Short mmCIF file of C-alpha atoms in Angstrom, two decimals:
data_model
loop_
_atom_site.label_atom_id
_atom_site.label_comp_id
_atom_site.label_asym_id
_atom_site.label_seq_id
_atom_site.Cartn_x
_atom_site.Cartn_y
_atom_site.Cartn_z
CA UNK A 1478 0.00 0.00 0.00
CA UNK A 1479 2.91 2.34 0.67
CA UNK A 1480 4.13 1.93 -2.90
CA UNK A 1481 0.72 2.88 -4.27
CA UNK A 1482 0.57 5.94 -2.02
CA UNK A 1483 4.01 6.98 -3.23
CA UNK A 1484 2.96 6.45 -6.87
CA UNK A 1485 -0.18 8.57 -6.52
CA UNK A 1486 1.41 11.37 -4.51
CA UNK A 1487 4.76 11.67 -6.30
CA UNK A 1488 3.65 11.34 -9.89
CA UNK A 1489 1.73 13.80 -11.98
CA UNK A 1490 -1.34 11.58 -11.94
CA UNK A 1491 -3.55 14.06 -10.10
CA UNK A 1492 -2.24 17.00 -12.14
CA UNK A 1493 -3.06 15.15 -15.34
CA UNK A 1494 -6.55 14.19 -14.16
CA UNK A 1495 -7.31 17.79 -13.18
CA UNK A 1496 -6.04 19.01 -16.55
CA UNK A 1497 -8.29 16.57 -18.44
CA UNK A 1498 -11.36 17.52 -16.40
CA UNK A 1499 -10.79 21.25 -16.79
CA UNK A 1500 -9.92 20.97 -20.49
CA UNK A 1501 -13.08 19.00 -21.22
CA UNK A 1502 -15.23 21.56 -19.46
CA UNK A 1503 -13.44 24.47 -21.09
CA UNK A 1504 -13.97 22.85 -24.48
CA UNK A 1505 -17.71 23.13 -23.90
CA UNK A 1506 -17.31 26.83 -23.03
CA UNK A 1507 -15.40 27.48 -26.26
CA UNK A 1508 -17.93 25.55 -28.34
CA UNK A 1509 -20.93 27.38 -26.95
CA UNK A 1510 -19.17 30.75 -27.22
CA UNK A 1511 -18.42 30.03 -30.86
CA UNK A 1512 -22.06 29.08 -31.46
CA UNK A 1513 -23.24 32.30 -29.81
CA UNK A 1514 -20.70 34.45 -31.68
CA UNK A 1515 -21.58 33.02 -35.07
CA UNK A 1516 -25.28 33.50 -34.31
CA UNK A 1517 -24.58 37.22 -34.02
CA UNK A 1518 -23.46 37.35 -37.65
CA UNK A 1519 -25.87 38.47 -40.38
CA UNK A 1520 -28.37 35.73 -41.34
CA UNK A 1521 -26.61 34.97 -44.60
CA UNK A 1522 -23.28 34.36 -42.81
CA UNK A 1523 -24.61 32.72 -39.65
CA UNK A 1524 -26.39 29.99 -41.63
CA UNK A 1525 -22.96 28.63 -42.47
CA UNK A 1526 -22.23 27.96 -38.80
CA UNK A 1527 -25.32 27.51 -36.65
CA UNK A 1528 -28.85 28.75 -36.30
CA UNK A 1529 -29.61 28.31 -32.58
CA UNK A 1530 -32.15 30.67 -31.05
CA UNK A 1531 -30.75 31.11 -27.55
CA UNK A 1532 -27.04 30.40 -27.95
CA UNK A 1533 -25.97 33.13 -25.49
CA UNK A 1534 -27.95 31.34 -22.78
CA UNK A 1535 -26.10 28.11 -23.62
CA UNK A 1536 -22.80 29.99 -23.45
CA UNK A 1537 -23.57 31.45 -20.02
CA UNK A 1538 -24.71 28.01 -18.85
CA UNK A 1539 -21.39 26.52 -20.00
CA UNK A 1540 -19.38 29.28 -18.27
CA UNK A 1541 -21.24 28.80 -14.99
CA UNK A 1542 -20.86 25.02 -15.23
CA UNK A 1543 -17.14 25.42 -15.95
CA UNK A 1544 -16.61 27.70 -12.94
CA UNK A 1545 -18.55 25.35 -10.68
CA UNK A 1546 -16.59 22.34 -11.93
CA UNK A 1547 -13.28 24.18 -11.51
CA UNK A 1548 -14.20 25.12 -7.92
CA UNK A 1549 -15.25 21.56 -7.11
CA UNK A 1550 -12.07 20.07 -8.59
CA UNK A 1551 -9.93 22.64 -6.77
CA UNK A 1552 -11.51 22.21 -3.35
CA UNK A 1553 -12.14 18.44 -3.48
CA UNK A 1554 -9.08 17.25 -5.43
CA UNK A 1555 -6.28 19.79 -5.66
CA UNK A 1556 -6.28 21.11 -2.07
CA UNK A 1557 -6.46 17.67 -0.40
CA UNK A 1558 -3.81 16.38 -2.82
CA UNK A 1559 -1.37 19.18 -2.07
CA UNK A 1560 -1.93 18.84 1.69
CA UNK A 1561 -1.35 15.08 1.56
CA UNK A 1562 1.70 15.52 -0.65
CA UNK A 1563 3.17 18.07 1.77
CA UNK A 1564 2.40 15.78 4.72
CA UNK A 1565 4.01 12.67 3.27
CA UNK A 1566 6.70 14.32 1.13
CA UNK A 1567 7.55 17.65 2.79
CA UNK A 1568 9.46 20.29 0.90
CA UNK A 1569 13.07 20.79 1.94
CA UNK A 1570 13.59 23.52 4.50
CA UNK A 1571 14.57 26.84 2.99
CA UNK A 1572 18.19 27.68 3.32
CA UNK A 1573 21.53 26.76 1.89
CA UNK A 1574 22.15 23.10 0.99
CA UNK A 1575 24.80 21.32 3.03
CA UNK A 1576 27.17 20.84 0.09
CA UNK A 1577 27.14 24.58 -0.63
CA UNK A 1578 27.91 25.34 3.02
CA UNK A 1579 30.81 22.87 2.94
CA UNK A 1580 32.20 24.38 -0.27
CA UNK A 1581 32.01 27.87 1.25
CA UNK A 1582 33.92 26.67 4.32
CA UNK A 1583 36.61 25.18 2.09
CA UNK A 1584 36.80 28.40 0.08
CA UNK A 1585 37.08 30.51 3.22
CA UNK A 1586 39.78 28.23 4.62
CA UNK A 1587 41.79 28.54 1.40
CA UNK A 1588 41.40 32.32 1.37
CA UNK A 1589 42.62 32.70 4.94
CA UNK A 1590 45.63 30.49 4.22
CA UNK A 1591 44.77 27.69 6.63
CA UNK A 1592 44.36 25.28 3.79
CA UNK A 1593 47.70 26.02 2.11
CA UNK A 1594 49.34 22.71 1.19
CA UNK A 1595 52.91 22.14 2.32
CA UNK A 1596 55.47 21.05 -0.26
#
């Protein structure tokens, strides 16, 4: 079970799932907006695209559905995922890495002459 937890929390599995959900919903927004926009064209031009009566209402419905879906995905998937990831795989503490500190100590020792090799 620990391996599965590591797989789910370390990989980009959740990021990819969120991207697919949001992209699918946003695709509906773009489609309905396009239908509404083409319906605003003169009748001779709009017949080439679509002839829906209330396409702006469909567009607004798609936008509201997209925003609701994005909020649900964020609060029920993304936030719990990031909290669990931080709990099980915490970020390194801010500061200077140990190897950089060691290299600076060596540099300082060489500058002060303590590290001068004898021949």
